[in-house]
Amino acid sequence: MISAEFRAVLHQLVTTPPHPAALGFRLDHVDTDGAVLAVPWREDLVGDAGSGVLSGGVVSSLLDHACGMAVWTALKTFQPIATLDMRIDYMRAAVPQREIFARTHVFRLTRSIAFVRGLADDGDPADPVAAVQAAFMLNSDGGRRAGANLAGTRP
Amino acid sequence: MTTAQAFADALAVSPYAGFLGVEAVSGSSDRAMMRFSPPLVGNPLLPALHGGSVAGFMELTATAALTAATQGTQGRPKPVDVSVAYLRSARPADTHARAQIRKVGRRIAYVHVLAWQEDEAAPVAEMTAHFLLADLDSTNN
């Protein structure tokens, strides 16, 4: 069970960070089993002009973000996390001009690492366009404060 | 067309490359730059670029390098799988990438991409990817 307050936070984490907002990400569904994110089709996000197919990079962004959402859902709280590693298999090209969905879940949570899997589809979950497996570091800020990345030394 | 021209063209004609602000480094056939812009940010507090911005940039660089290297001889490269390792948080700054084509076979190519910001020796991410160059079952893709 996810509280209304936490659901509101999760919704914000999909729609307000600049990159997801610029791509038009939407939180389609979230429960304790994981998250479903969607990215609407847009002409300026196509990889090959004229193909009408969203670039693989857009699908990568959506899967990365959806994996992060699954981690917060599994943790039942918000904390800084960082993608360590992400592997995506592209099984087929998406149908031109279709919205893409990413469905992700945490299959193992340890003290330091969350292991996440998911699938992307263009409307039918039984016919995926891509699969993802990713590992996330938990509490990734290591005590670094906001703005740490702007300082002179490399984190 | 020279390989460098084909590499620059492959990025210039991609709407998504335009969205990210990705362009070829002049005269190069394997190096690209993603100019910083606020929509690339994933974590506004740290602040850090979104992992998806960096992954998308590296994927575009790999695809353009392969398109340039195989121009006219093979079909459009389609990604089969990509694997990204994130090594450091990427700052709100220009990002660079270099693609290295490790193997081009008759049907499959394997590419490595390194992405960095101020120091190439301190990369922010690495990517390896397989691409399909010629599809035997063209109805399937």
PDB file of N, CA, C and O in Angstrom, chain A residues 12-13 16-21 64-65 72 78-83 137 139-142 144-150, chain B residues 36-54 89-93:
ATOM      1  N   GLN A  12       5.565  13.768  -8.503  1.00  0.00           N
ATOM      2  CA  GLN A  12       6.436  14.941  -8.705  1.00  0.00           C
ATOM      3  C   GLN A  12       7.800  14.542  -9.259  1.00  0.00           C
ATOM      4  O   GLN A  12       8.388  15.260 -10.066  1.00  0.00           O
ATOM      5  N   LEU A  13       8.302  13.383  -8.797  1.00  0.00           N
ATOM      6  CA  LEU A  13       9.631  12.935  -9.226  1.00  0.00           C
ATOM      7  C   LEU A  13       9.638  12.513 -10.703  1.00  0.00           C
ATOM      8  O   LEU A  13      10.692  12.379 -11.308  1.00  0.00           O
ATOM      9  N   THR A  16       8.554  16.711 -12.561  1.00  0.00           N
ATOM     10  CA  THR A  16       9.215  17.999 -12.328  1.00  0.00           C
ATOM     11  C   THR A  16      10.725  18.077 -12.607  1.00  0.00           C
ATOM     12  O   THR A  16      11.201  19.155 -12.935  1.00  0.00           O
ATOM     13  N   PRO A  17      11.532  16.984 -12.492  1.00  0.00           N
ATOM     14  CA  PRO A  17      12.950  17.167 -12.865  1.00  0.00           C
ATOM     15  C   PRO A  17      13.026  17.609 -14.334  1.00  0.00           C
ATOM     16  O   PRO A  17      12.206  17.161 -15.151  1.00  0.00           O
ATOM     17  N   PRO A  18      13.982  18.503 -14.676  1.00  0.00           N
ATOM     18  CA  PRO A  18      13.971  19.107 -16.007  1.00  0.00           C
ATOM     19  C   PRO A  18      13.955  18.120 -17.179  1.00  0.00           C
ATOM     20  O   PRO A  18      13.179  18.297 -18.121  1.00  0.00           O
ATOM     21  N   HIS A  19      14.810  17.080 -17.132  1.00  0.00           N
ATOM     22  CA  HIS A  19      14.878  16.183 -18.306  1.00  0.00           C
ATOM     23  C   HIS A  19      13.577  15.391 -18.502  1.00  0.00           C
ATOM     24  O   HIS A  19      13.015  15.411 -19.606  1.00  0.00           O
ATOM     25  N   PRO A  20      13.064  14.724 -17.472  1.00  0.00           N
ATOM     26  CA  PRO A  20      11.779  14.038 -17.639  1.00  0.00           C
ATOM     27  C   PRO A  20      10.646  14.995 -18.035  1.00  0.00           C
ATOM     28  O   PRO A  20       9.790  14.638 -18.852  1.00  0.00           O
ATOM     29  N   ALA A  21      10.669  16.214 -17.488  1.00  0.00           N
ATOM     30  CA  ALA A  21       9.633  17.191 -17.837  1.00  0.00           C
ATOM     31  C   ALA A  21       9.741  17.572 -19.313  1.00  0.00           C
ATOM     32  O   ALA A  21       8.732  17.662 -20.016  1.00  0.00           O
ATOM     33  N   ASP A  64      15.424   4.195 -17.615  1.00  0.00           N
ATOM     34  CA  ASP A  64      16.282   4.608 -16.503  1.00  0.00           C
ATOM     35  C   ASP A  64      15.421   5.250 -15.410  1.00  0.00           C
ATOM     36  O   ASP A  64      15.508   4.884 -14.229  1.00  0.00           O
ATOM     37  N   HIS A  65      14.574   6.173 -15.821  1.00  0.00           N
ATOM     38  CA  HIS A  65      13.752   6.881 -14.838  1.00  0.00           C
ATOM     39  C   HIS A  65      12.732   5.939 -14.186  1.00  0.00           C
ATOM     40  O   HIS A  65      12.504   6.006 -12.975  1.00  0.00           O
ATOM     41  N   TRP A  72      12.430   3.635  -5.526  1.00  0.00           N
ATOM     42  CA  TRP A  72      11.798   4.427  -4.463  1.00  0.00           C
ATOM     43  C   TRP A  72      10.519   3.750  -3.968  1.00  0.00           C
ATOM     44  O   TRP A  72      10.209   3.786  -2.774  1.00  0.00           O
ATOM     45  N   PHE A  78      11.767   8.335  -0.156  1.00  0.00           N
ATOM     46  CA  PHE A  78      12.665   8.984  -1.114  1.00  0.00           C
ATOM     47  C   PHE A  78      14.045   9.123  -0.504  1.00  0.00           C
ATOM     48  O   PHE A  78      14.196   9.566   0.628  1.00  0.00           O
ATOM     49  N   GLN A  79      15.063   8.708  -1.222  1.00  0.00           N
ATOM     50  CA  GLN A  79      16.452   8.951  -0.835  1.00  0.00           C
ATOM     51  C   GLN A  79      17.266   9.064  -2.114  1.00  0.00           C
ATOM     52  O   GLN A  79      16.830   8.594  -3.169  1.00  0.00           O
ATOM     53  N   PRO A  80      18.451   9.711  -2.050  1.00  0.00           N
ATOM     54  CA  PRO A  80      19.254   9.828  -3.264  1.00  0.00           C
ATOM     55  C   PRO A  80      19.694   8.446  -3.758  1.00  0.00           C
ATOM     56  O   PRO A  80      20.151   7.622  -2.962  1.00  0.00           O
ATOM     57  N   ILE A  81      19.510   8.201  -5.044  1.00  0.00           N
ATOM     58  CA  ILE A  81      19.969   6.955  -5.662  1.00  0.00           C
ATOM     59  C   ILE A  81      20.712   7.315  -6.938  1.00  0.00           C
ATOM     60  O   ILE A  81      20.546   8.403  -7.473  1.00  0.00           O
ATOM     61  N   ALA A  82      21.563   6.389  -7.395  1.00  0.00           N
ATOM     62  CA  ALA A  82      22.299   6.633  -8.645  1.00  0.00           C
ATOM     63  C   ALA A  82      22.355   5.354  -9.459  1.00  0.00           C
ATOM     64  O   ALA A  82      22.574   4.277  -8.906  1.00  0.00           O
ATOM     65  N   THR A  83      22.149   5.471 -10.769  1.00  0.00           N
ATOM     66  CA  THR A  83      22.257   4.313 -11.656  1.00  0.00           C
ATOM     67  C   THR A  83      23.728   3.937 -11.749  1.00  0.00           C
ATOM     68  O   THR A  83      24.571   4.771 -12.088  1.00  0.00           O
ATOM     69  N   MET A 137      22.752   2.315  -6.892  1.00  0.00           N
ATOM     70  CA  MET A 137      23.366   2.509  -5.588  1.00  0.00           C
ATOM     71  C   MET A 137      22.370   3.290  -4.730  1.00  0.00           C
ATOM     72  O   MET A 137      21.785   4.277  -5.195  1.00  0.00           O
ATOM     73  N   ASN A 139      21.337   5.576  -1.294  1.00  0.00           N
ATOM     74  CA  ASN A 139      21.961   6.664  -0.530  1.00  0.00           C
ATOM     75  C   ASN A 139      23.221   7.165  -1.212  1.00  0.00           C
ATOM     76  O   ASN A 139      24.291   7.253  -0.617  1.00  0.00           O
ATOM     77  N   SER A 140      23.064   7.489  -2.492  1.00  0.00           N
ATOM     78  CA  SER A 140      24.232   7.715  -3.339  1.00  0.00           C
ATOM     79  C   SER A 140      24.919   9.047  -3.107  1.00  0.00           C
ATOM     80  O   SER A 140      25.995   9.278  -3.634  1.00  0.00           O
ATOM     81  N   ASP A 141      24.312   9.926  -2.320  1.00  0.00           N
ATOM     82  CA  ASP A 141      24.946  11.251  -2.201  1.00  0.00           C
ATOM     83  C   ASP A 141      26.134  11.235  -1.251  1.00  0.00           C
ATOM     84  O   ASP A 141      26.941  12.161  -1.255  1.00  0.00           O
ATOM     85  N   GLY A 142      26.279  10.163  -0.450  1.00  0.00           N
ATOM     86  CA  GLY A 142      27.434  10.061   0.443  1.00  0.00           C
ATOM     87  C   GLY A 142      27.611  11.298   1.295  1.00  0.00           C
ATOM     88  O   GLY A 142      28.730  11.676   1.627  1.00  0.00           O
ATOM     89  N   ARG A 144      27.008  14.304   0.410  1.00  0.00           N
ATOM     90  CA  ARG A 144      27.263  15.533  -0.352  1.00  0.00           C
ATOM     91  C   ARG A 144      26.031  16.422  -0.327  1.00  0.00           C
ATOM     92  O   ARG A 144      24.909  15.946  -0.472  1.00  0.00           O
ATOM     93  N   ARG A 145      26.255  17.692  -0.173  1.00  0.00           N
ATOM     94  CA  ARG A 145      25.129  18.630  -0.107  1.00  0.00           C
ATOM     95  C   ARG A 145      24.702  19.065  -1.500  1.00  0.00           C
ATOM     96  O   ARG A 145      25.439  18.899  -2.475  1.00  0.00           O
ATOM     97  N   ALA A 146      23.518  19.658  -1.550  1.00  0.00           N
ATOM     98  CA  ALA A 146      23.042  20.256  -2.791  1.00  0.00           C
ATOM     99  C   ALA A 146      24.082  21.250  -3.284  1.00  0.00           C
ATOM    100  O   ALA A 146      24.635  22.018  -2.497  1.00  0.00           O
ATOM    101  N   GLY A 147      24.351  21.213  -4.590  1.00  0.00           N
ATOM    102  CA  GLY A 147      25.337  22.131  -5.167  1.00  0.00           C
ATOM    103  C   GLY A 147      26.743  21.563  -5.189  1.00  0.00           C
ATOM    104  O   GLY A 147      27.664  22.188  -5.713  1.00  0.00           O
ATOM    105  N   ALA A 148      26.924  20.334  -4.625  1.00  0.00           N
ATOM    106  CA  ALA A 148      28.265  19.746  -4.543  1.00  0.00           C
ATOM    107  C   ALA A 148      28.912  19.618  -5.914  1.00  0.00           C
ATOM    108  O   ALA A 148      30.127  19.750  -6.047  1.00  0.00           O
ATOM    109  N   ASN A 149      28.107  19.393  -6.921  1.00  0.00           N
ATOM    110  CA  ASN A 149      28.635  19.183  -8.260  1.00  0.00           C
ATOM    111  C   ASN A 149      29.160  20.471  -8.895  1.00  0.00           C
ATOM    112  O   ASN A 149      29.796  20.427  -9.932  1.00  0.00           O
ATOM    113  N   LEU A 150      28.831  21.593  -8.272  1.00  0.00           N
ATOM    114  CA  LEU A 150      29.275  22.875  -8.839  1.00  0.00           C
ATOM    115  C   LEU A 150      30.643  23.271  -8.292  1.00  0.00           C
ATOM    116  O   LEU A 150      31.277  24.176  -8.793  1.00  0.00           O
TER     117      LEU A 150
ATOM    118  N   PHE B  36      25.670  21.894 -23.066  1.00  0.00           N
ATOM    119  CA  PHE B  36      24.792  21.917 -21.887  1.00  0.00           C
ATOM    120  C   PHE B  36      23.559  22.783 -22.120  1.00  0.00           C
ATOM    121  O   PHE B  36      23.647  23.870 -22.686  1.00  0.00           O
ATOM    122  N   SER B  37      22.413  22.258 -21.705  1.00  0.00           N
ATOM    123  CA  SER B  37      21.189  23.060 -21.640  1.00  0.00           C
ATOM    124  C   SER B  37      20.379  22.540 -20.459  1.00  0.00           C
ATOM    125  O   SER B  37      20.479  21.359 -20.098  1.00  0.00           O
ATOM    126  N   PRO B  38      19.590  23.410 -19.815  1.00  0.00           N
ATOM    127  CA  PRO B  38      18.847  23.004 -18.612  1.00  0.00           C
ATOM    128  C   PRO B  38      17.970  21.750 -18.783  1.00  0.00           C
ATOM    129  O   PRO B  38      17.880  20.962 -17.831  1.00  0.00           O
ATOM    130  N   PRO B  39      17.343  21.499 -19.949  1.00  0.00           N
ATOM    131  CA  PRO B  39      16.504  20.291 -20.056  1.00  0.00           C
ATOM    132  C   PRO B  39      17.257  18.967 -19.945  1.00  0.00           C
ATOM    133  O   PRO B  39      16.632  17.918 -19.897  1.00  0.00           O
ATOM    134  N   LEU B  40      18.601  19.010 -19.925  1.00  0.00           N
ATOM    135  CA  LEU B  40      19.368  17.761 -19.795  1.00  0.00           C
ATOM    136  C   LEU B  40      19.484  17.318 -18.337  1.00  0.00           C
ATOM    137  O   LEU B  40      19.895  16.197 -18.044  1.00  0.00           O
ATOM    138  N   VAL B  41      19.121  18.206 -17.411  1.00  0.00           N
ATOM    139  CA  VAL B  41      19.338  17.945 -15.990  1.00  0.00           C
ATOM    140  C   VAL B  41      18.320  16.942 -15.449  1.00  0.00           C
ATOM    141  O   VAL B  41      17.127  17.026 -15.716  1.00  0.00           O
ATOM    142  N   GLY B  42      18.826  15.965 -14.680  1.00  0.00           N
ATOM    143  CA  GLY B  42      17.937  14.998 -14.044  1.00  0.00           C
ATOM    144  C   GLY B  42      17.771  15.282 -12.567  1.00  0.00           C
ATOM    145  O   GLY B  42      16.693  15.125 -12.004  1.00  0.00           O
ATOM    146  N   ASN B  43      18.863  15.707 -11.923  1.00  0.00           N
ATOM    147  CA  ASN B  43      18.844  16.028 -10.496  1.00  0.00           C
ATOM    148  C   ASN B  43      19.212  17.501 -10.333  1.00  0.00           C
ATOM    149  O   ASN B  43      20.378  17.868 -10.440  1.00  0.00           O
ATOM    150  N   PRO B  44      18.204  18.352 -10.087  1.00  0.00           N
ATOM    151  CA  PRO B  44      18.474  19.791 -10.017  1.00  0.00           C
ATOM    152  C   PRO B  44      19.177  20.211  -8.727  1.00  0.00           C
ATOM    153  O   PRO B  44      19.731  21.298  -8.656  1.00  0.00           O
ATOM    154  N   LEU B  45      19.208  19.347  -7.704  1.00  0.00           N
ATOM    155  CA  LEU B  45      19.821  19.710  -6.429  1.00  0.00           C
ATOM    156  C   LEU B  45      21.338  19.576  -6.465  1.00  0.00           C
ATOM    157  O   LEU B  45      22.062  20.460  -6.012  1.00  0.00           O
ATOM    158  N   LEU B  46      21.808  18.426  -7.016  1.00  0.00           N
ATOM    159  CA  LEU B  46      23.261  18.164  -6.966  1.00  0.00           C
ATOM    160  C   LEU B  46      24.080  19.243  -7.673  1.00  0.00           C
ATOM    161  O   LEU B  46      25.088  19.665  -7.087  1.00  0.00           O
ATOM    162  N   PRO B  47      23.829  19.762  -8.812  1.00  0.00           N
ATOM    163  CA  PRO B  47      22.924  19.278  -9.852  1.00  0.00           C
ATOM    164  C   PRO B  47      23.675  18.330 -10.783  1.00  0.00           C
ATOM    165  O   PRO B  47      24.894  18.421 -10.915  1.00  0.00           O
ATOM    166  N   ALA B  48      22.946  17.431 -11.449  1.00  0.00           N
ATOM    167  CA  ALA B  48      23.576  16.451 -12.333  1.00  0.00           C
ATOM    168  C   ALA B  48      22.711  16.226 -13.561  1.00  0.00           C
ATOM    169  O   ALA B  48      21.486  16.325 -13.494  1.00  0.00           O
ATOM    170  N   LEU B  49      23.372  15.907 -14.680  1.00  0.00           N
ATOM    171  CA  LEU B  49      22.634  15.557 -15.891  1.00  0.00           C
ATOM    172  C   LEU B  49      21.892  14.247 -15.647  1.00  0.00           C
ATOM    173  O   LEU B  49      22.337  13.397 -14.876  1.00  0.00           O
ATOM    174  N   HIS B  50      20.769  14.058 -16.327  1.00  0.00           N
ATOM    175  CA  HIS B  50      20.016  12.808 -16.239  1.00  0.00           C
ATOM    176  C   HIS B  50      20.820  11.695 -16.926  1.00  0.00           C
ATOM    177  O   HIS B  50      21.442  11.932 -17.957  1.00  0.00           O
ATOM    178  N   GLY B  51      20.808  10.507 -16.308  1.00  0.00           N
ATOM    179  CA  GLY B  51      21.492   9.368 -16.920  1.00  0.00           C
ATOM    180  C   GLY B  51      20.998   9.108 -18.325  1.00  0.00           C
ATOM    181  O   GLY B  51      21.767   8.689 -19.197  1.00  0.00           O
ATOM    182  N   GLY B  52      19.732   9.381 -18.559  1.00  0.00           N
ATOM    183  CA  GLY B  52      19.153   9.173 -19.886  1.00  0.00           C
ATOM    184  C   GLY B  52      19.694  10.149 -20.919  1.00  0.00           C
ATOM    185  O   GLY B  52      19.826   9.797 -22.092  1.00  0.00           O
ATOM    186  N   SER B  53      20.019  11.380 -20.495  1.00  0.00           N
ATOM    187  CA  SER B  53      20.632  12.353 -21.424  1.00  0.00           C
ATOM    188  C   SER B  53      21.967  11.814 -21.910  1.00  0.00           C
ATOM    189  O   SER B  53      22.281  11.847 -23.103  1.00  0.00           O
ATOM    190  N   VAL B  54      22.753  11.312 -20.953  1.00  0.00           N
ATOM    191  CA  VAL B  54      24.099  10.826 -21.269  1.00  0.00           C
ATOM    192  C   VAL B  54      24.010   9.543 -22.102  1.00  0.00           C
ATOM    193  O   VAL B  54      24.732   9.382 -23.088  1.00  0.00           O
ATOM    194  N   SER B  89      28.864  11.353 -11.461  1.00  0.00           N
ATOM    195  CA  SER B  89      27.711  12.173 -11.820  1.00  0.00           C
ATOM    196  C   SER B  89      28.186  13.222 -12.827  1.00  0.00           C
ATOM    197  O   SER B  89      29.282  13.765 -12.708  1.00  0.00           O
ATOM    198  N   ALA B  90      27.358  13.441 -13.845  1.00  0.00           N
ATOM    199  CA  ALA B  90      27.716  14.401 -14.889  1.00  0.00           C
ATOM    200  C   ALA B  90      27.242  15.787 -14.458  1.00  0.00           C
ATOM    201  O   ALA B  90      26.082  15.973 -14.105  1.00  0.00           O
ATOM    202  N   ARG B  91      28.160  16.738 -14.479  1.00  0.00           N
ATOM    203  CA  ARG B  91      27.827  18.104 -14.051  1.00  0.00           C
ATOM    204  C   ARG B  91      27.012  18.834 -15.109  1.00  0.00           C
ATOM    205  O   ARG B  91      26.980  18.422 -16.272  1.00  0.00           O
ATOM    206  N   PRO B  92      26.413  19.961 -14.727  1.00  0.00           N
ATOM    207  CA  PRO B  92      25.738  20.792 -15.738  1.00  0.00           C
ATOM    208  C   PRO B  92      26.778  21.517 -16.591  1.00  0.00           C
ATOM    209  O   PRO B  92      27.083  22.686 -16.360  1.00  0.00           O
ATOM    210  N   ALA B  93      27.366  20.789 -17.540  1.00  0.00           N
ATOM    211  CA  ALA B  93      28.429  21.329 -18.395  1.00  0.00           C
ATOM    212  C   ALA B  93      28.398  20.578 -19.720  1.00  0.00           C
ATOM    213  O   ALA B  93      27.718  19.559 -19.839  1.00  0.00           O
TER     214      ALA B  93
END
